[in-house]
């Protein structure tokens, strides 16, 4: 098949999926979106590190065939569209991709490209593993106790885009309906939004989260919600999550109540404990008792806040990785923005994108290459070789640019 916006690398083969399980050739084609602002710097540096790790780990028998696909400013310059329709098709056809950050102007008329990608490709699980790497500056006394993966629902909740601007005829119609037919009231001239949360979307997220915990032999899956206030959206989210655990993973999960009532507080071998916590107290527990969490499942907005707050505990968004995953398509991404003031300055920390690539290598089953990067990264931090953001928080650090940081990681492999 030919495409208008990209050339498929002749040296690569397609990754396919059978019933949700990936078939990965030794020369898989992986799509990348460079990203705006600092995207070019961090993508170039990270690709060199991923390639070096794969080369050193598999001695040349495996190699990623990179295929650039376009979104954001580069897409607009080349093809006159910030999000060419073909980009979605390429992701559907090639399944695995990685992206730098994309600019989202504030205000009306321009939908977030990131949200558009998630929704168009139905990438419903936003997965953010948050763990500390030795040497990374942290505000916590014991950052090593943080090792938590957030599964944030990524396509519904208040991100669904169902909003009606104050003063428009649509808003007036909805306000009239709500007042006259539903018997509710609110201030005149309110902007109105709808927050849909469905059993379908909640359950498929919870299924992925439980499988993730089982695959990694983790102890807890915690449902984070504000169901005490929003009973039929967040409260229902909690309920549906518990239903998935009880109905589909009965032999592999127990609830927190069962843990205490039947097992004296000690989980039987191999069972994941499913519990729930209200959103506000979850933030406190993340700081004070992080070891009580392994996987956290959250609706979209709560999960958004929680992921960044957690990232701050172990080094900030400059190194926090992420992925948006659907049934087969997975798009890994830097979680920070485009930091436009640092564009092309060879300055910023490539860590967030770099570790998103580590997640990607794990996702395609190349675990040893992923581990090699993590080890080399820690060695580099041991040597106090860091980019500006960490240098300002460390005594005696050697500050280097994005490229030189990548060089040091490669040297330490
Ligand atoms: P930002 O780009 O994340 O930058 C905020 C600050 O975070 C930077 O000024 C810098 O702080 C620090 N930072 C970000 N990335 C870093 C890195 N790799 N290394 C070191 N420090 C880093 O957030 P923003 O300024 O709010 O957003 C800018 C644009 O990005 C907006 O258009 C926004 O919509 C977009 N955005 C995109 C995504 C995405 O594509 N996933 C996510 C968020 C925002 P210091 O200057 O203090 O060093």
CSV table of C-alpha atoms and ligand atoms in Angstrom, one decimal:
chain,number,residue,atom,x,y,z
A,1,UNK,CA,0.0,0.0,0.0
A,2,UNK,CA,1.3,3.5,-0.8
A,3,UNK,CA,0.6,6.6,1.3
A,4,UNK,CA,0.8,10.3,0.3
A,5,UNK,CA,2.4,11.6,3.4
A,6,UNK,CA,5.0,9.0,4.2
A,7,UNK,CA,7.3,6.4,2.7
A,8,UNK,CA,7.1,3.0,4.2
A,9,UNK,CA,10.6,1.8,5.0
A,10,UNK,CA,11.5,-1.0,2.6
A,11,UNK,CA,13.8,-2.7,5.2
A,12,UNK,CA,11.0,-3.1,7.7
A,13,UNK,CA,8.1,-5.5,8.3
A,14,UNK,CA,4.7,-4.7,9.7
A,15,UNK,CA,3.7,-5.5,13.4
A,16,UNK,CA,0.4,-7.3,13.4
A,17,UNK,CA,-2.0,-8.3,16.1
A,18,UNK,CA,-4.0,-11.5,16.5
A,19,UNK,CA,-6.9,-11.3,19.1
A,20,UNK,CA,-5.1,-8.4,20.8
A,21,UNK,CA,-1.7,-10.2,20.9
A,22,UNK,CA,1.1,-8.6,19.0
A,23,UNK,CA,3.2,-10.4,16.4
A,24,UNK,CA,6.5,-8.6,16.2
A,25,UNK,CA,9.0,-9.3,13.5
A,26,UNK,CA,12.8,-8.7,14.0
A,27,UNK,CA,12.7,-5.6,11.9
A,28,UNK,CA,9.4,-4.0,12.9
A,29,UNK,CA,8.2,-0.8,11.4
A,30,UNK,CA,7.5,1.7,14.1
A,31,UNK,CA,5.9,5.1,13.4
A,32,UNK,CA,7.2,8.3,15.0
A,33,UNK,CA,5.8,11.8,15.2
A,34,UNK,CA,8.6,14.2,15.8
A,35,UNK,CA,6.6,16.8,17.7
A,36,UNK,CA,6.7,20.5,17.9
A,37,UNK,CA,9.0,22.8,19.9
A,38,UNK,CA,11.6,20.7,21.7
A,39,UNK,CA,10.2,17.6,19.9
A,40,UNK,CA,13.0,17.5,17.3
A,41,UNK,CA,15.7,17.6,19.9
A,42,UNK,CA,14.3,14.9,22.2
A,43,UNK,CA,13.2,12.6,19.3
A,44,UNK,CA,16.6,12.7,17.6
A,45,UNK,CA,18.5,12.0,20.9
A,46,UNK,CA,16.1,9.3,22.0
A,47,UNK,CA,16.1,7.4,18.7
A,48,UNK,CA,19.8,7.1,18.9
A,49,UNK,CA,19.6,5.7,22.4
A,50,UNK,CA,16.8,3.2,21.5
A,51,UNK,CA,18.7,2.0,18.4
A,52,UNK,CA,21.9,1.6,20.3
A,53,UNK,CA,20.2,-0.4,23.0
A,54,UNK,CA,18.6,-2.7,20.4
A,55,UNK,CA,21.9,-3.1,18.5
A,56,UNK,CA,23.9,-3.9,21.6
A,57,UNK,CA,21.3,-6.2,23.1
A,58,UNK,CA,20.6,-8.3,20.0
A,59,UNK,CA,23.9,-8.0,18.1
A,60,UNK,CA,22.2,-6.7,14.9
A,61,UNK,CA,19.6,-9.5,14.7
A,62,UNK,CA,16.8,-7.0,15.6
A,63,UNK,CA,16.4,-3.5,14.4
A,64,UNK,CA,13.6,-1.0,14.4
A,65,UNK,CA,12.6,0.4,10.9
A,66,UNK,CA,11.6,4.0,11.7
A,67,UNK,CA,8.8,5.5,9.7
A,68,UNK,CA,8.1,9.2,10.2
A,69,UNK,CA,4.4,10.2,10.2
A,70,UNK,CA,3.1,13.7,10.6
A,71,UNK,CA,1.1,15.7,13.0
A,72,UNK,CA,1.4,19.3,14.4
A,73,UNK,CA,3.3,22.1,12.9
A,74,UNK,CA,5.5,20.0,10.6
A,75,UNK,CA,2.4,18.4,9.1
A,76,UNK,CA,0.9,21.8,8.6
A,77,UNK,CA,4.1,23.1,6.8
A,78,UNK,CA,4.3,20.0,4.5
A,79,UNK,CA,0.6,19.1,3.9
A,80,UNK,CA,-1.4,22.1,5.0
A,81,UNK,CA,-3.1,20.3,7.9
A,82,UNK,CA,-2.1,19.9,11.5
A,83,UNK,CA,-3.5,16.4,11.6
A,84,UNK,CA,-3.6,14.8,8.1
A,85,UNK,CA,-6.3,12.1,8.0
A,86,UNK,CA,-3.7,9.6,6.7
A,87,UNK,CA,-1.9,9.8,10.1
A,88,UNK,CA,-4.8,8.0,11.7
A,89,UNK,CA,-4.8,5.3,9.0
A,90,UNK,CA,-1.0,4.8,9.3
A,91,UNK,CA,-1.4,4.2,13.0
A,92,UNK,CA,-4.2,1.8,12.4
A,93,UNK,CA,-2.1,0.0,9.8
A,94,UNK,CA,1.2,-0.1,11.7
A,95,UNK,CA,-0.2,-0.3,15.3
A,96,UNK,CA,2.8,1.0,17.2
A,97,UNK,CA,4.1,4.6,17.3
A,98,UNK,CA,5.8,7.1,19.5
A,99,UNK,CA,5.4,10.8,19.5
A,100,UNK,CA,6.9,14.0,20.8
A,101,UNK,CA,4.7,16.8,22.2
A,102,UNK,CA,2.3,18.8,20.0
A,103,UNK,CA,1.3,22.4,20.5
A,104,UNK,CA,-2.3,23.1,21.5
A,105,UNK,CA,-3.1,26.8,21.3
A,106,UNK,CA,-5.3,27.9,24.2
A,107,UNK,CA,-8.9,29.0,23.4
A,108,UNK,CA,-11.6,28.2,20.9
A,109,UNK,CA,-11.4,26.8,17.4
A,110,UNK,CA,-8.5,24.4,17.8
A,111,UNK,CA,-9.0,21.0,19.4
A,112,UNK,CA,-6.1,19.4,21.1
A,113,UNK,CA,-4.2,17.2,18.7
A,114,UNK,CA,-3.4,14.8,21.5
A,115,UNK,CA,-7.0,14.5,22.5
A,116,UNK,CA,-8.0,14.1,18.8
A,117,UNK,CA,-5.4,11.3,18.4
A,118,UNK,CA,-6.7,9.4,21.5
A,119,UNK,CA,-10.3,9.7,20.4
A,120,UNK,CA,-9.9,9.0,16.7
A,121,UNK,CA,-7.8,5.9,17.4
A,122,UNK,CA,-9.8,4.9,20.4
A,123,UNK,CA,-6.7,4.8,22.6
A,124,UNK,CA,-8.7,4.5,25.7
A,125,UNK,CA,-6.0,3.7,28.3
A,126,UNK,CA,-3.5,6.4,29.1
A,127,UNK,CA,-0.8,4.5,31.0
A,128,UNK,CA,1.7,6.3,33.1
A,129,UNK,CA,4.3,4.3,35.0
A,130,UNK,CA,5.9,6.4,37.7
A,131,UNK,CA,9.0,5.1,39.3
A,132,UNK,CA,12.2,6.6,40.6
A,133,UNK,CA,15.6,6.2,39.0
A,134,UNK,CA,18.6,6.3,41.1
A,135,UNK,CA,20.2,9.7,41.2
A,136,UNK,CA,17.1,11.7,40.0
A,137,UNK,CA,16.5,14.7,42.2
A,138,UNK,CA,13.2,14.3,44.2
A,139,UNK,CA,11.4,16.3,46.9
A,140,UNK,CA,10.6,13.1,48.8
A,141,UNK,CA,12.7,11.6,51.6
A,142,UNK,CA,12.3,8.1,50.1
A,143,UNK,CA,11.5,8.4,46.4
A,144,UNK,CA,12.4,4.8,45.9
A,145,UNK,CA,9.2,3.8,47.5
A,146,UNK,CA,7.2,5.2,44.6
A,147,UNK,CA,6.5,2.6,41.9
A,148,UNK,CA,3.0,3.2,40.7
A,149,UNK,CA,1.3,2.9,37.3
A,150,UNK,CA,-1.7,5.1,36.6
A,151,UNK,CA,-4.3,3.7,34.1
A,152,UNK,CA,-6.3,6.8,33.2
A,153,UNK,CA,-9.4,6.5,31.1
A,154,UNK,CA,-8.6,8.6,28.0
A,155,UNK,CA,-11.7,9.1,25.8
A,156,UNK,CA,-14.6,10.0,28.0
A,157,UNK,CA,-15.5,12.0,31.1
A,158,UNK,CA,-15.2,15.8,30.7
A,159,UNK,CA,-12.7,15.3,27.9
A,160,UNK,CA,-15.5,14.1,25.6
A,161,UNK,CA,-15.8,17.7,24.2
A,162,UNK,CA,-19.6,17.9,24.9
A,163,UNK,CA,-19.6,21.6,26.0
A,164,UNK,CA,-22.0,24.4,25.1
A,165,UNK,CA,-20.7,28.0,25.3
A,166,UNK,CA,-22.7,30.5,27.4
A,167,UNK,CA,-24.7,32.8,25.2
A,168,UNK,CA,-25.1,30.4,22.3
A,169,UNK,CA,-28.5,29.1,21.1
A,170,UNK,CA,-27.4,25.5,21.8
A,171,UNK,CA,-26.6,26.5,25.4
A,172,UNK,CA,-29.9,28.2,25.8
A,173,UNK,CA,-31.8,25.1,24.5
A,174,UNK,CA,-29.9,22.8,26.8
A,175,UNK,CA,-30.4,25.1,29.8
A,176,UNK,CA,-34.1,25.3,29.1
A,177,UNK,CA,-34.4,21.5,28.8
A,178,UNK,CA,-32.5,21.0,32.1
A,179,UNK,CA,-34.6,23.6,33.9
A,180,UNK,CA,-38.0,22.9,32.6
A,181,UNK,CA,-37.9,19.1,32.0
A,182,UNK,CA,-35.2,17.9,34.4
A,183,UNK,CA,-36.1,20.2,37.3
A,184,UNK,CA,-32.5,21.3,37.9
A,185,UNK,CA,-31.2,24.9,38.4
A,186,UNK,CA,-28.0,26.8,38.0
A,187,UNK,CA,-26.8,30.4,37.5
A,188,UNK,CA,-27.9,32.3,34.5
A,189,UNK,CA,-25.3,32.4,31.7
A,190,UNK,CA,-23.4,29.3,32.8
A,191,UNK,CA,-21.3,27.4,30.4
A,192,UNK,CA,-22.6,23.9,30.2
A,193,UNK,CA,-20.7,20.6,29.9
A,194,UNK,CA,-21.6,16.9,30.0
A,195,UNK,CA,-19.5,14.3,31.7
A,196,UNK,CA,-20.3,10.9,30.3
A,197,UNK,CA,-18.8,7.8,31.9
A,198,UNK,CA,-20.0,4.4,30.6
A,199,UNK,CA,-19.8,0.8,31.7
A,200,UNK,CA,-18.2,-0.1,28.4
A,201,UNK,CA,-15.3,2.3,28.6
A,202,UNK,CA,-14.8,1.8,32.3
A,203,UNK,CA,-14.8,-2.0,32.1
A,204,UNK,CA,-12.3,-2.3,29.2
A,205,UNK,CA,-9.9,0.0,31.1
A,206,UNK,CA,-10.2,-2.0,34.3
A,207,UNK,CA,-9.6,-5.2,32.3
A,208,UNK,CA,-6.3,-3.8,31.0
A,209,UNK,CA,-5.3,-2.6,34.4
A,210,UNK,CA,-5.9,-6.0,36.1
A,211,UNK,CA,-4.1,-7.8,33.3
A,212,UNK,CA,-1.1,-5.5,33.7
A,213,UNK,CA,-1.0,-6.1,37.5
A,214,UNK,CA,-1.3,-9.9,37.0
A,215,UNK,CA,1.4,-10.0,34.3
A,216,UNK,CA,3.8,-8.2,36.6
A,217,UNK,CA,2.7,-10.0,39.8
A,218,UNK,CA,1.7,-6.8,41.5
A,219,UNK,CA,-0.3,-6.6,44.8
A,220,UNK,CA,-2.9,-3.8,44.4
A,221,UNK,CA,-5.2,-2.3,41.8
A,222,UNK,CA,-6.8,0.8,43.3
A,223,UNK,CA,-9.9,2.5,41.9
A,224,UNK,CA,-9.6,6.3,42.3
A,225,UNK,CA,-12.9,8.1,42.1
A,226,UNK,CA,-15.0,11.0,43.4
A,227,UNK,CA,-18.1,8.8,43.6
A,228,UNK,CA,-19.3,10.3,46.9
A,229,UNK,CA,-20.2,13.5,45.0
A,230,UNK,CA,-20.7,12.4,41.4
A,231,UNK,CA,-22.6,9.2,42.1
A,232,UNK,CA,-23.8,8.2,38.7
A,233,UNK,CA,-20.6,8.9,36.8
A,234,UNK,CA,-17.6,8.4,39.2
A,235,UNK,CA,-19.6,6.3,41.6
A,236,UNK,CA,-20.7,4.1,38.7
A,237,UNK,CA,-17.1,4.0,37.6
A,238,UNK,CA,-16.1,2.5,40.9
A,239,UNK,CA,-19.0,0.0,40.8
A,240,UNK,CA,-18.2,-1.2,37.2
A,241,UNK,CA,-14.5,-1.6,38.0
A,242,UNK,CA,-15.5,-3.9,40.9
A,243,UNK,CA,-17.8,-5.8,38.6
A,244,UNK,CA,-15.0,-6.6,36.2
A,245,UNK,CA,-12.8,-7.9,39.0
A,246,UNK,CA,-15.6,-10.1,40.4
A,247,UNK,CA,-17.0,-11.3,37.1
A,248,UNK,CA,-14.0,-11.7,34.9
A,249,UNK,CA,-11.1,-12.2,37.3
A,250,UNK,CA,-12.8,-14.0,40.2
A,251,UNK,CA,-10.0,-16.5,40.8
A,252,UNK,CA,-7.2,-13.9,40.6
A,253,UNK,CA,-8.6,-11.0,42.6
A,254,UNK,CA,-10.0,-10.3,46.0
A,255,UNK,CA,-11.5,-7.1,47.4
A,256,UNK,CA,-10.1,-5.2,50.3
A,257,UNK,CA,-13.1,-6.3,52.5
A,258,UNK,CA,-12.4,-10.0,51.7
A,259,UNK,CA,-8.7,-9.4,52.4
A,260,UNK,CA,-9.6,-8.5,56.0
A,261,UNK,CA,-12.7,-10.6,56.6
A,262,UNK,CA,-11.3,-13.8,55.2
A,263,UNK,CA,-7.6,-13.6,55.1
A,264,UNK,CA,-6.6,-11.6,58.1
A,265,UNK,CA,-5.1,-8.8,56.0
A,266,UNK,CA,-2.6,-11.0,54.1
A,267,UNK,CA,-3.4,-11.6,50.4
A,268,UNK,CA,-3.2,-15.2,49.2
A,269,UNK,CA,-0.3,-15.9,46.9
A,270,UNK,CA,-0.9,-14.7,43.3
A,271,UNK,CA,-4.1,-12.7,44.1
A,272,UNK,CA,-4.4,-9.0,43.3
A,273,UNK,CA,-6.2,-6.9,45.9
A,274,UNK,CA,-8.8,-4.6,44.4
A,275,UNK,CA,-9.6,-1.5,46.5
A,276,UNK,CA,-11.0,2.0,46.0
A,277,UNK,CA,-10.1,5.4,47.3
A,278,UNK,CA,-11.7,8.8,47.0
A,279,UNK,CA,-9.8,11.1,44.7
A,280,UNK,CA,-8.7,13.7,47.3
A,281,UNK,CA,-7.4,11.3,49.8
A,282,UNK,CA,-5.6,9.5,47.1
A,283,UNK,CA,-3.4,12.5,46.5
A,284,UNK,CA,-2.4,12.5,50.2
A,285,UNK,CA,-1.7,8.8,50.2
A,286,UNK,CA,0.5,9.0,47.2
A,287,UNK,CA,2.8,11.3,49.2
A,288,UNK,CA,2.6,9.7,52.6
A,289,UNK,CA,2.0,5.9,51.8
A,290,UNK,CA,3.0,5.3,48.2
A,291,UNK,CA,3.9,1.6,48.9
A,292,UNK,CA,0.1,0.9,49.3
A,293,UNK,CA,-0.3,1.4,45.6
A,294,UNK,CA,0.8,-0.5,42.5
A,295,UNK,CA,-1.8,0.2,39.8
A,296,UNK,CA,-4.3,3.1,40.0
A,297,UNK,CA,-7.3,3.1,37.7
A,298,UNK,CA,-8.9,6.5,37.3
A,299,UNK,CA,-11.4,8.4,35.2
A,300,UNK,CA,-10.0,10.9,32.7
A,301,UNK,CA,-9.7,14.2,34.7
A,302,UNK,CA,-8.6,12.7,38.0
A,303,UNK,CA,-6.1,10.5,36.3
A,304,UNK,CA,-4.7,13.6,34.4
A,305,UNK,CA,-4.0,15.5,37.7
A,306,UNK,CA,-2.8,12.4,39.5
A,307,UNK,CA,-0.3,11.4,36.8
A,308,UNK,CA,1.5,14.8,36.9
A,309,UNK,CA,1.4,15.1,40.7
A,310,UNK,CA,3.0,11.6,41.0
A,311,UNK,CA,5.6,12.4,38.3
A,312,UNK,CA,6.6,15.4,40.5
A,313,UNK,CA,7.5,13.0,43.3
A,314,UNK,CA,10.2,11.3,41.2
A,315,UNK,CA,11.7,14.0,39.0
A,316,UNK,CA,8.9,15.8,37.2
A,317,UNK,CA,7.4,15.8,33.8
A,318,UNK,CA,10.8,16.1,32.2
A,319,UNK,CA,11.3,12.4,32.8
A,320,UNK,CA,7.8,10.9,33.2
A,321,UNK,CA,6.9,8.5,30.4
A,322,UNK,CA,3.4,7.6,29.0
A,323,UNK,CA,1.4,5.7,26.5
A,324,UNK,CA,-2.0,5.8,25.0
A,325,UNK,CA,-3.2,2.2,24.3
A,326,UNK,CA,-6.2,0.8,22.6
A,327,UNK,CA,-7.1,-2.8,21.8
A,328,UNK,CA,-4.2,-3.1,19.3
A,329,UNK,CA,-2.9,0.4,18.5
A,330,UNK,CA,-0.5,1.9,21.0
A,331,UNK,CA,1.0,5.4,20.8
A,332,UNK,CA,3.8,6.1,23.3
A,333,UNK,CA,4.5,9.8,24.1
A,334,UNK,CA,6.5,12.4,26.1
A,335,UNK,CA,4.1,13.6,28.7
A,336,UNK,CA,5.4,17.2,28.9
A,337,UNK,CA,4.5,19.9,26.4
A,338,UNK,CA,6.5,21.5,23.6
A,339,UNK,CA,8.4,23.9,26.0
A,340,UNK,CA,8.7,26.4,23.0
A,341,UNK,CA,11.3,28.6,24.6
A,342,UNK,CA,13.8,25.8,24.4
A,343,UNK,CA,13.1,24.9,20.7
A,344,UNK,CA,16.2,23.7,18.9
A,345,UNK,CA,18.5,24.7,21.8
A,346,UNK,CA,19.8,21.2,22.5
A,347,UNK,CA,19.0,21.9,26.1
A,348,UNK,CA,16.0,19.9,27.5
A,349,UNK,CA,15.8,16.6,29.2
A,350,UNK,CA,15.0,13.8,26.8
A,351,UNK,CA,14.0,11.5,29.7
A,352,UNK,CA,10.2,11.5,29.3
A,353,UNK,CA,10.4,10.5,25.6
A,354,UNK,CA,13.3,8.2,26.3
A,355,UNK,CA,11.4,6.2,28.9
A,356,UNK,CA,8.2,6.2,26.8
A,357,UNK,CA,10.4,4.3,24.3
A,358,UNK,CA,11.5,2.0,27.1
A,359,UNK,CA,7.8,1.3,27.7
A,360,UNK,CA,7.4,0.7,24.0
A,361,UNK,CA,10.3,-1.8,23.9
A,362,UNK,CA,8.6,-3.7,26.8
A,363,UNK,CA,5.3,-3.5,25.0
A,364,UNK,CA,6.7,-5.2,21.9
A,365,UNK,CA,8.5,-7.8,24.1
A,366,UNK,CA,12.1,-6.5,23.8
A,367,UNK,CA,12.5,-6.4,27.6
A,368,UNK,CA,16.3,-6.8,27.6
A,369,UNK,CA,16.9,-3.7,25.4
A,370,UNK,CA,14.5,-1.8,27.6
A,371,UNK,CA,16.4,-2.8,30.8
A,372,UNK,CA,19.7,-1.9,29.1
A,373,UNK,CA,18.5,1.7,28.7
A,374,UNK,CA,17.3,1.9,32.3
A,375,UNK,CA,20.6,0.6,33.6
A,376,UNK,CA,22.7,2.9,31.4
A,377,UNK,CA,20.5,5.9,32.5
A,378,UNK,CA,21.1,5.2,36.2
A,379,UNK,CA,24.9,4.9,35.5
A,380,UNK,CA,24.8,8.3,33.8
A,381,UNK,CA,23.0,9.8,36.7
A,382,UNK,CA,25.6,8.2,39.1
A,383,UNK,CA,28.2,10.1,37.1
A,384,UNK,CA,26.1,13.3,37.7
A,385,UNK,CA,25.8,13.9,33.9
A,386,UNK,CA,22.5,15.7,33.5
A,387,UNK,CA,20.5,18.3,31.6
A,388,UNK,CA,19.9,21.8,33.0
A,389,UNK,CA,16.6,20.9,34.8
A,390,UNK,CA,18.3,18.3,37.0
A,391,UNK,CA,21.6,20.2,37.2
A,392,UNK,CA,19.9,23.1,39.0
A,393,UNK,CA,18.7,20.6,41.7
A,394,UNK,CA,22.0,18.7,42.2
A,395,UNK,CA,25.3,19.5,43.8
A,396,UNK,CA,28.4,19.0,41.7
A,397,UNK,CA,26.5,18.0,38.5
A,398,UNK,CA,28.0,18.3,35.0
A,399,UNK,CA,25.3,20.0,32.9
A,400,UNK,CA,25.2,18.8,29.3
A,401,UNK,CA,22.8,19.3,26.3
A,402,UNK,CA,20.2,16.9,25.1
A,403,UNK,CA,22.5,15.3,22.5
A,404,UNK,CA,25.4,14.9,24.9
A,405,UNK,CA,23.2,13.4,27.5
A,406,UNK,CA,22.1,10.7,24.9
A,407,UNK,CA,25.8,10.2,24.0
A,408,UNK,CA,26.6,9.5,27.7
A,409,UNK,CA,23.7,7.0,28.1
A,410,UNK,CA,24.9,5.2,25.0
A,411,UNK,CA,28.5,5.1,26.3
A,412,UNK,CA,27.2,3.6,29.5
A,413,UNK,CA,25.4,0.7,27.9
B,1,LIG,P1,5.5,22.4,28.8
B,1,LIG,O1,5.8,22.5,27.4
B,1,LIG,O2,5.5,21.0,29.4
B,1,LIG,O3,6.6,23.2,29.6
B,1,LIG,C1,6.5,23.7,30.9
B,1,LIG,C2,7.9,23.7,31.5
B,1,LIG,O4,8.2,22.4,31.9
B,1,LIG,C3,9.1,24.1,30.7
B,1,LIG,O5,9.2,25.5,30.6
B,1,LIG,C4,10.2,23.5,31.5
B,1,LIG,O6,10.3,24.2,32.7
B,1,LIG,C5,9.6,22.2,31.9
B,1,LIG,N1,9.8,21.1,30.9
B,1,LIG,C6,9.0,20.6,29.9
B,1,LIG,N2,9.6,19.7,29.2
B,1,LIG,C7,10.8,19.6,29.7
B,1,LIG,C8,11.9,18.7,29.3
B,1,LIG,N3,11.9,17.8,28.4
B,1,LIG,N4,13.1,18.9,30.0
B,1,LIG,C9,13.2,19.8,31.0
B,1,LIG,N5,12.1,20.6,31.4
B,1,LIG,C10,11.0,20.5,30.7
B,1,LIG,O7,4.1,23.0,29.2
B,1,LIG,P2,3.4,24.3,28.7
B,1,LIG,O8,4.4,25.4,28.5
B,1,LIG,O9,2.2,24.5,29.5
B,1,LIG,O10,2.9,23.9,27.2
B,1,LIG,C11,3.5,24.3,26.0
B,1,LIG,C12,2.7,23.7,24.8
B,1,LIG,O11,2.7,22.2,24.9
B,1,LIG,C13,1.3,24.1,24.8
B,1,LIG,O12,0.9,24.3,23.5
B,1,LIG,C14,0.5,22.8,25.3
B,1,LIG,O13,-0.8,22.7,24.8
B,1,LIG,C15,1.4,21.7,24.8
B,1,LIG,N6,1.3,20.5,25.5
B,1,LIG,C16,1.4,19.3,24.8
B,1,LIG,C17,1.4,18.1,25.4
B,1,LIG,C18,1.5,16.8,24.6
B,1,LIG,O14,1.8,16.9,23.4
B,1,LIG,N7,1.3,15.7,25.2
B,1,LIG,C19,1.3,18.0,26.8
B,1,LIG,C20,1.3,19.2,27.5
B,1,LIG,C21,1.3,20.4,26.9
B,1,LIG,P3,11.4,25.3,33.1
B,1,LIG,O15,11.3,26.3,32.0
B,1,LIG,O16,11.1,25.7,34.4
B,1,LIG,O17,12.8,24.6,33.0
